[in-house]
mmCIF file with all atom_site columns, C-alpha atoms in Angstrom:
data_model
loop_
_atom_site.group_PDB
_atom_site.id
_atom_site.type_symbol
_atom_site.label_atom_id
_atom_site.label_alt_id
_atom_site.label_comp_id
_atom_site.label_asym_id
_atom_site.label_entity_id
_atom_site.label_seq_id
_atom_site.pdbx_PDB_ins_code
_atom_site.Cartn_x
_atom_site.Cartn_y
_atom_site.Cartn_z
_atom_site.occupancy
_atom_site.B_iso_or_equiv
_atom_site.pdbx_formal_charge
_atom_site.auth_seq_id
_atom_site.auth_comp_id
_atom_site.auth_asym_id
_atom_site.auth_atom_id
_atom_site.pdbx_PDB_model_num
ATOM 1   C CA . MET U 1 1   ? 0.000   0.000  0.000   1.00 94.00 ? 598 MET U CA 1
ATOM 2   C CA . ARG U 1 2   ? 1.407   3.388  -1.006  1.00 97.00 ? 599 ARG U CA 1
ATOM 3   C CA . ILE U 1 3   ? 0.836   5.720  1.948   1.00 98.00 ? 600 ILE U CA 1
ATOM 4   C CA . ALA U 1 4   ? 1.783   9.399  1.810   1.00 98.00 ? 601 ALA U CA 1
ATOM 5   C CA . LEU U 1 5   ? 1.914   12.028 4.514   1.00 98.00 ? 602 LEU U CA 1
ATOM 6   C CA . PHE U 1 6   ? 0.939   15.594 3.674   1.00 98.00 ? 603 PHE U CA 1
ATOM 7   C CA . PRO U 1 7   ? 2.325   17.505 6.662   1.00 97.00 ? 604 PRO U CA 1
ATOM 8   C CA . GLY U 1 8   ? 1.559   21.068 7.681   1.00 95.00 ? 605 GLY U CA 1
ATOM 9   C CA . THR U 1 9   ? -0.253  23.179 10.213  1.00 94.00 ? 606 THR U CA 1
ATOM 10  C CA . PHE U 1 10  ? -3.393  23.604 8.047   1.00 96.00 ? 607 PHE U CA 1
ATOM 11  C CA . ASP U 1 11  ? -4.340  26.629 10.137  1.00 96.00 ? 608 ASP U CA 1
ATOM 12  C CA . PRO U 1 12  ? -6.757  26.798 8.365   1.00 96.00 ? 609 PRO U CA 1
ATOM 13  C CA . ILE U 1 13  ? -6.811  24.285 5.523   1.00 97.00 ? 610 ILE U CA 1
ATOM 14  C CA . THR U 1 14  ? -7.161  26.213 2.265   1.00 96.00 ? 611 THR U CA 1
ATOM 15  C CA . LEU U 1 15  ? -8.289  25.477 -1.271  1.00 96.00 ? 612 LEU U CA 1
ATOM 16  C CA . GLY U 1 16  ? -4.598  25.239 -2.172  1.00 95.00 ? 613 GLY U CA 1
ATOM 17  C CA . HIS U 1 17  ? -4.104  22.432 0.339   1.00 96.00 ? 614 HIS U CA 1
ATOM 18  C CA . VAL U 1 18  ? -7.224  20.650 -0.897  1.00 97.00 ? 615 VAL U CA 1
ATOM 19  C CA . ASP U 1 19  ? -6.013  20.933 -4.486  1.00 95.00 ? 616 ASP U CA 1
ATOM 20  C CA . ILE U 1 20  ? -2.672  19.285 -3.597  1.00 96.00 ? 617 ILE U CA 1
ATOM 21  C CA . VAL U 1 21  ? -4.447  16.458 -1.741  1.00 98.00 ? 618 VAL U CA 1
ATOM 22  C CA . ASN U 1 22  ? -6.960  15.901 -4.523  1.00 97.00 ? 619 ASN U CA 1
ATOM 23  C CA . ARG U 1 23  ? -4.243  15.785 -7.179  1.00 96.00 ? 620 ARG U CA 1
ATOM 24  C CA . SER U 1 24  ? -2.266  13.328 -5.032  1.00 97.00 ? 621 SER U CA 1
ATOM 25  C CA . LEU U 1 25  ? -5.107  10.839 -4.736  1.00 97.00 ? 622 LEU U CA 1
ATOM 26  C CA . ASP U 1 26  ? -4.274  9.190  -8.077  1.00 94.00 ? 623 ASP U CA 1
ATOM 27  C CA . LEU U 1 27  ? -0.690  8.625  -6.908  1.00 97.00 ? 624 LEU U CA 1
ATOM 28  C CA . PHE U 1 28  ? -1.285  7.024  -3.511  1.00 98.00 ? 625 PHE U CA 1
ATOM 29  C CA . ASP U 1 29  ? -3.586  4.480  -1.908  1.00 97.00 ? 626 ASP U CA 1
ATOM 30  C CA . LYS U 1 30  ? -3.871  6.529  1.272   1.00 98.00 ? 627 LYS U CA 1
ATOM 31  C CA . ILE U 1 31  ? -3.030  10.108 2.230   1.00 98.00 ? 628 ILE U CA 1
ATOM 32  C CA . VAL U 1 32  ? -2.666  11.166 5.832   1.00 98.00 ? 629 VAL U CA 1
ATOM 33  C CA . ILE U 1 33  ? -2.999  14.897 6.339   1.00 98.00 ? 630 ILE U CA 1
ATOM 34  C CA . GLY U 1 34  ? -0.686  15.349 9.287   1.00 98.00 ? 631 GLY U CA 1
ATOM 35  C CA . ILE U 1 35  ? -1.288  18.374 11.460  1.00 97.00 ? 632 ILE U CA 1
ATOM 36  C CA . GLY U 1 36  ? 2.094   19.067 12.915  1.00 93.00 ? 633 GLY U CA 1
ATOM 37  C CA . THR U 1 37  ? 3.047   21.326 15.769  1.00 86.00 ? 634 THR U CA 1
ATOM 38  C CA . ASN U 1 38  ? 5.218   24.273 14.795  1.00 77.00 ? 635 ASN U CA 1
ATOM 39  C CA . VAL U 1 39  ? 6.906   25.656 17.898  1.00 80.00 ? 636 VAL U CA 1
ATOM 40  C CA . ASN U 1 40  ? 7.420   28.971 16.069  1.00 80.00 ? 637 ASN U CA 1
ATOM 41  C CA . LYS U 1 41  ? 3.706   29.506 15.379  1.00 78.00 ? 638 LYS U CA 1
ATOM 42  C CA . GLN U 1 42  ? 0.744   30.030 17.681  1.00 88.00 ? 639 GLN U CA 1
ATOM 43  C CA . PRO U 1 43  ? -2.234  28.422 15.920  1.00 93.00 ? 640 PRO U CA 1
ATOM 44  C CA . MET U 1 44  ? -5.382  30.437 15.314  1.00 94.00 ? 641 MET U CA 1
ATOM 45  C CA . TYR U 1 45  ? -7.619  27.354 15.270  1.00 95.00 ? 642 TYR U CA 1
ATOM 46  C CA . SER U 1 46  ? -7.500  24.389 17.613  1.00 95.00 ? 643 SER U CA 1
ATOM 47  C CA . GLU U 1 47  ? -6.054  21.099 16.503  1.00 95.00 ? 644 GLU U CA 1
ATOM 48  C CA . ALA U 1 48  ? -9.474  19.501 17.017  1.00 96.00 ? 645 ALA U CA 1
ATOM 49  C CA . GLN U 1 49  ? -11.118 22.130 14.778  1.00 97.00 ? 646 GLN U CA 1
ATOM 50  C CA . ARG U 1 50  ? -8.591  21.599 12.001  1.00 97.00 ? 647 ARG U CA 1
ATOM 51  C CA . ILE U 1 51  ? -9.031  17.812 12.147  1.00 98.00 ? 648 ILE U CA 1
ATOM 52  C CA . GLU U 1 52  ? -12.817 18.231 12.101  1.00 98.00 ? 649 GLU U CA 1
ATOM 53  C CA . TRP U 1 53  ? -12.648 20.415 8.979   1.00 98.00 ? 650 TRP U CA 1
ATOM 54  C CA . ILE U 1 54  ? -10.435 17.913 7.161   1.00 98.00 ? 651 ILE U CA 1
ATOM 55  C CA . GLN U 1 55  ? -12.658 14.992 8.159   1.00 98.00 ? 652 GLN U CA 1
ATOM 56  C CA . GLU U 1 56  ? -15.709 16.855 6.890   1.00 98.00 ? 653 GLU U CA 1
ATOM 57  C CA . ILE U 1 57  ? -14.045 17.773 3.583   1.00 98.00 ? 654 ILE U CA 1
ATOM 58  C CA . TYR U 1 58  ? -13.047 14.143 2.981   1.00 98.00 ? 655 TYR U CA 1
ATOM 59  C CA . LYS U 1 59  ? -15.951 12.366 4.683   1.00 98.00 ? 656 LYS U CA 1
ATOM 60  C CA . ASP U 1 60  ? -16.785 10.534 1.454   1.00 97.00 ? 657 ASP U CA 1
ATOM 61  C CA . ASP U 1 61  ? -13.240 9.446  0.653   1.00 97.00 ? 658 ASP U CA 1
ATOM 62  C CA . ALA U 1 62  ? -11.783 6.741  2.894   1.00 97.00 ? 659 ALA U CA 1
ATOM 63  C CA . ARG U 1 63  ? -8.368  7.231  1.264   1.00 98.00 ? 660 ARG U CA 1
ATOM 64  C CA . VAL U 1 64  ? -7.851  10.485 3.184   1.00 98.00 ? 661 VAL U CA 1
ATOM 65  C CA . GLU U 1 65  ? -7.529  10.818 6.926   1.00 97.00 ? 662 GLU U CA 1
ATOM 66  C CA . ALA U 1 66  ? -6.362  13.516 9.312   1.00 98.00 ? 663 ALA U CA 1
ATOM 67  C CA . SER U 1 67  ? -4.125  13.054 12.303  1.00 97.00 ? 664 SER U CA 1
ATOM 68  C CA . ALA U 1 68  ? -2.190  15.352 14.609  1.00 97.00 ? 665 ALA U CA 1
ATOM 69  C CA . TYR U 1 69  ? 1.414   14.628 15.476  1.00 97.00 ? 666 TYR U CA 1
ATOM 70  C CA . THR U 1 70  ? 4.350   16.067 17.342  1.00 94.00 ? 667 THR U CA 1
ATOM 71  C CA . GLY U 1 71  ? 8.015   15.472 16.838  1.00 93.00 ? 668 GLY U CA 1
ATOM 72  C CA . LEU U 1 72  ? 9.890   14.568 13.701  1.00 94.00 ? 669 LEU U CA 1
ATOM 73  C CA . THR U 1 73  ? 7.968   14.060 10.493  1.00 96.00 ? 670 THR U CA 1
ATOM 74  C CA . VAL U 1 74  ? 10.061  10.990 9.619   1.00 96.00 ? 671 VAL U CA 1
ATOM 75  C CA . ASN U 1 75  ? 9.095   9.379  12.922  1.00 97.00 ? 672 ASN U CA 1
ATOM 76  C CA . PHE U 1 76  ? 5.421   10.009 12.209  1.00 98.00 ? 673 PHE U CA 1
ATOM 77  C CA . CYS U 1 77  ? 5.925   8.511  8.734   1.00 98.00 ? 674 CYS U CA 1
ATOM 78  C CA . LYS U 1 78  ? 7.218   5.326  10.357  1.00 97.00 ? 675 LYS U CA 1
ATOM 79  C CA . GLU U 1 79  ? 4.284   5.310  12.772  1.00 97.00 ? 676 GLU U CA 1
ATOM 80  C CA . ILE U 1 80  ? 1.709   5.441  9.962   1.00 98.00 ? 677 ILE U CA 1
ATOM 81  C CA . GLY U 1 81  ? 3.668   3.355  7.457   1.00 98.00 ? 678 GLY U CA 1
ATOM 82  C CA . ALA U 1 82  ? 4.219   6.227  4.999   1.00 98.00 ? 679 ALA U CA 1
ATOM 83  C CA . LYS U 1 83  ? 7.156   6.081  2.606   1.00 98.00 ? 680 LYS U CA 1
ATOM 84  C CA . TYR U 1 84  ? 6.255   9.358  0.898   1.00 98.00 ? 681 TYR U CA 1
ATOM 85  C CA . VAL U 1 85  ? 5.920   12.969 2.018   1.00 98.00 ? 682 VAL U CA 1
ATOM 86  C CA . ILE U 1 86  ? 3.906   15.335 -0.179  1.00 98.00 ? 683 ILE U CA 1
ATOM 87  C CA . ARG U 1 87  ? 5.117   18.927 -0.377  1.00 96.00 ? 684 ARG U CA 1
ATOM 88  C CA . GLY U 1 88  ? 3.230   21.702 -2.172  1.00 94.00 ? 685 GLY U CA 1
ATOM 89  C CA . ILE U 1 89  ? 5.258   24.309 -4.058  1.00 94.00 ? 686 ILE U CA 1
ATOM 90  C CA . ARG U 1 90  ? 3.829   27.758 -4.811  1.00 89.00 ? 687 ARG U CA 1
ATOM 91  C CA . PHE U 1 91  ? 6.979   29.704 -5.732  1.00 85.00 ? 688 PHE U CA 1
ATOM 92  C CA . VAL U 1 92  ? 10.621  29.055 -6.608  1.00 85.00 ? 689 VAL U CA 1
ATOM 93  C CA . SER U 1 93  ? 11.552  30.148 -3.071  1.00 85.00 ? 690 SER U CA 1
ATOM 94  C CA . ASP U 1 94  ? 9.208   27.461 -1.686  1.00 88.00 ? 691 ASP U CA 1
ATOM 95  C CA . PHE U 1 95  ? 11.206  24.838 -3.546  1.00 93.00 ? 692 PHE U CA 1
ATOM 96  C CA . GLU U 1 96  ? 14.485  25.805 -1.885  1.00 92.00 ? 693 GLU U CA 1
ATOM 97  C CA . TYR U 1 97  ? 12.895  25.660 1.576   1.00 92.00 ? 694 TYR U CA 1
ATOM 98  C CA . GLU U 1 98  ? 11.012  22.426 0.904   1.00 94.00 ? 695 GLU U CA 1
ATOM 99  C CA . LYS U 1 99  ? 14.071  20.767 -0.658  1.00 95.00 ? 696 LYS U CA 1
ATOM 100 C CA . THR U 1 100 ? 16.070  21.568 2.478   1.00 95.00 ? 697 THR U CA 1
ATOM 101 C CA . ILE U 1 101 ? 13.396  19.847 4.568   1.00 95.00 ? 698 ILE U CA 1
ATOM 102 C CA . ALA U 1 102 ? 13.305  16.903 2.155   1.00 96.00 ? 699 ALA U CA 1
ATOM 103 C CA . ASP U 1 103 ? 17.091  16.568 2.315   1.00 96.00 ? 700 ASP U CA 1
ATOM 104 C CA . MET U 1 104 ? 16.997  16.614 6.127   1.00 96.00 ? 701 MET U CA 1
ATOM 105 C CA . ASN U 1 105 ? 14.228  14.014 6.206   1.00 96.00 ? 702 ASN U CA 1
ATOM 106 C CA . ARG U 1 106 ? 16.175  11.842 3.768   1.00 96.00 ? 703 ARG U CA 1
ATOM 107 C CA . SER U 1 107 ? 19.281  12.163 5.970   1.00 96.00 ? 704 SER U CA 1
ATOM 108 C CA . LEU U 1 108 ? 17.264  11.031 8.984   1.00 97.00 ? 705 LEU U CA 1
ATOM 109 C CA . ASP U 1 109 ? 15.573  8.165  7.135   1.00 96.00 ? 706 ASP U CA 1
ATOM 110 C CA . ASN U 1 110 ? 16.669  7.311  3.610   1.00 95.00 ? 707 ASN U CA 1
ATOM 111 C CA . SER U 1 111 ? 13.501  5.302  2.977   1.00 96.00 ? 708 SER U CA 1
ATOM 112 C CA . ILE U 1 112 ? 11.349  8.476  2.958   1.00 96.00 ? 709 ILE U CA 1
ATOM 113 C CA . GLU U 1 113 ? 10.827  10.023 -0.461  1.00 97.00 ? 710 GLU U CA 1
ATOM 114 C CA . SER U 1 114 ? 9.520   13.588 -0.846  1.00 97.00 ? 711 SER U CA 1
ATOM 115 C CA . ILE U 1 115 ? 7.138   14.299 -3.696  1.00 97.00 ? 712 ILE U CA 1
ATOM 116 C CA . PHE U 1 116 ? 6.883   17.922 -4.832  1.00 97.00 ? 713 PHE U CA 1
ATOM 117 C CA . LEU U 1 117 ? 3.679   19.113 -6.484  1.00 96.00 ? 714 LEU U CA 1
ATOM 118 C CA . THR U 1 118 ? 3.419   22.595 -7.874  1.00 94.00 ? 715 THR U CA 1
ATOM 119 C CA . CYS U 1 119 ? 0.184   24.343 -7.119  1.00 91.00 ? 716 CYS U CA 1
ATOM 120 C CA . LEU U 1 120 ? -2.148  25.487 -9.821  1.00 92.00 ? 717 LEU U CA 1
ATOM 121 C CA . PRO U 1 121 ? -1.766  29.196 -10.711 1.00 90.00 ? 718 PRO U CA 1
ATOM 122 C CA . GLN U 1 122 ? -5.040  30.183 -9.076  1.00 91.00 ? 719 GLN U CA 1
ATOM 123 C CA . TYR U 1 123 ? -3.702  28.982 -5.711  1.00 90.00 ? 720 TYR U CA 1
ATOM 124 C CA . SER U 1 124 ? -0.183  30.435 -5.843  1.00 87.00 ? 721 SER U CA 1
ATOM 125 C CA . SER U 1 125 ? -1.121  33.332 -3.544  1.00 86.00 ? 722 SER U CA 1
ATOM 126 C CA . VAL U 1 126 ? -3.069  31.197 -1.090  1.00 89.00 ? 723 VAL U CA 1
ATOM 127 C CA . ALA U 1 127 ? -1.100  30.659 2.111   1.00 88.00 ? 724 ALA U CA 1
ATOM 128 C CA . SER U 1 128 ? -2.559  29.905 5.524   1.00 89.00 ? 725 SER U CA 1
ATOM 129 C CA . THR U 1 129 ? -0.450  32.700 7.022   1.00 89.00 ? 726 THR U CA 1
ATOM 130 C CA . LEU U 1 130 ? -1.960  35.268 4.663   1.00 91.00 ? 727 LEU U CA 1
ATOM 131 C CA . VAL U 1 131 ? -5.463  33.836 5.073   1.00 94.00 ? 728 VAL U CA 1
ATOM 132 C CA . ARG U 1 132 ? -5.151  34.129 8.881   1.00 93.00 ? 729 ARG U CA 1
ATOM 133 C CA . ASP U 1 133 ? -3.999  37.730 8.502   1.00 94.00 ? 730 ASP U CA 1
ATOM 134 C CA . VAL U 1 134 ? -7.051  38.580 6.376   1.00 95.00 ? 731 VAL U CA 1
ATOM 135 C CA . ILE U 1 135 ? -9.381  36.910 8.901   1.00 95.00 ? 732 ILE U CA 1
ATOM 136 C CA . GLN U 1 136 ? -7.726  38.516 11.935  1.00 94.00 ? 733 GLN U CA 1
ATOM 137 C CA . ASN U 1 137 ? -8.063  41.933 10.329  1.00 96.00 ? 734 ASN U CA 1
ATOM 138 C CA . GLY U 1 138 ? -11.769 41.549 9.597   1.00 93.00 ? 735 GLY U CA 1
ATOM 139 C CA . GLY U 1 139 ? -11.435 40.753 5.909   1.00 94.00 ? 736 GLY U CA 1
ATOM 140 C CA . ASP U 1 140 ? -13.242 38.091 3.952   1.00 94.00 ? 737 ASP U CA 1
ATOM 141 C CA . ALA U 1 141 ? -10.898 35.221 3.118   1.00 95.00 ? 738 ALA U CA 1
ATOM 142 C CA . GLY U 1 142 ? -13.791 32.990 2.110   1.00 94.00 ? 739 GLY U CA 1
ATOM 143 C CA . MET U 1 143 ? -12.683 32.751 -1.522  1.00 95.00 ? 740 MET U CA 1
ATOM 144 C CA . PHE U 1 144 ? -9.546  30.885 -0.368  1.00 96.00 ? 741 PHE U CA 1
ATOM 145 C CA . LEU U 1 145 ? -11.314 28.362 1.868   1.00 97.00 ? 742 LEU U CA 1
ATOM 146 C CA . PRO U 1 146 ? -13.250 25.127 1.345   1.00 97.00 ? 743 PRO U CA 1
ATOM 147 C CA . ASP U 1 147 ? -16.990 25.552 1.969   1.00 96.00 ? 744 ASP U CA 1
ATOM 148 C CA . VAL U 1 148 ? -16.975 23.771 5.336   1.00 97.00 ? 745 VAL U CA 1
ATOM 149 C CA . VAL U 1 149 ? -14.169 26.006 6.643   1.00 97.00 ? 746 VAL U CA 1
ATOM 150 C CA . ARG U 1 150 ? -15.672 29.204 5.231   1.00 96.00 ? 747 ARG U CA 1
ATOM 151 C CA . ASN U 1 151 ? -19.075 28.386 6.722   1.00 96.00 ? 748 ASN U CA 1
ATOM 152 C CA . SER U 1 152 ? -17.536 27.544 10.104  1.00 95.00 ? 749 SER U CA 1
ATOM 153 C CA . ILE U 1 153 ? -15.504 30.733 10.312  1.00 94.00 ? 750 ILE U CA 1
ATOM 154 C CA . TYR U 1 154 ? -18.014 33.202 8.901   1.00 92.00 ? 751 TYR U CA 1
ATOM 155 C CA . SER U 1 155 ? -21.241 31.818 10.387  1.00 85.00 ? 752 SER U CA 1
ATOM 156 C CA . LYS U 1 156 ? -20.260 32.911 13.885  1.00 63.00 ? 753 LYS U CA 1
#
């Protein structure tokens, strides 16, 4: 079984994230969206909320699941049986950063292969950090969010 981990904070999950997952489904038998802890970021939405959104988005597709993890990504890969890590690339500068992470992961466990997918042009500006900034400043970031996330955030 080809299992891939798509790691990130997904705070919140955006249409760009969903696009990467959806385009990965033909490549893998199972995709685990791994909500990692970033010690340099204070999340805007709880881990439970982010998992709930992902589960709702993929409720009809058993190939996708969401799970939170702490620690090294390669250790979580071992835990879930993943041999692949999916990384989304928006810009050339993203590639350099993501390749550094991939190289580090490969150094820690040479059985882990990173797969880089470039985002579609309409999602190149969509970043969770920017989406959070729009939301925190009273703007409408709904156009960047899956329906379930948009409805959850803006129905309050």
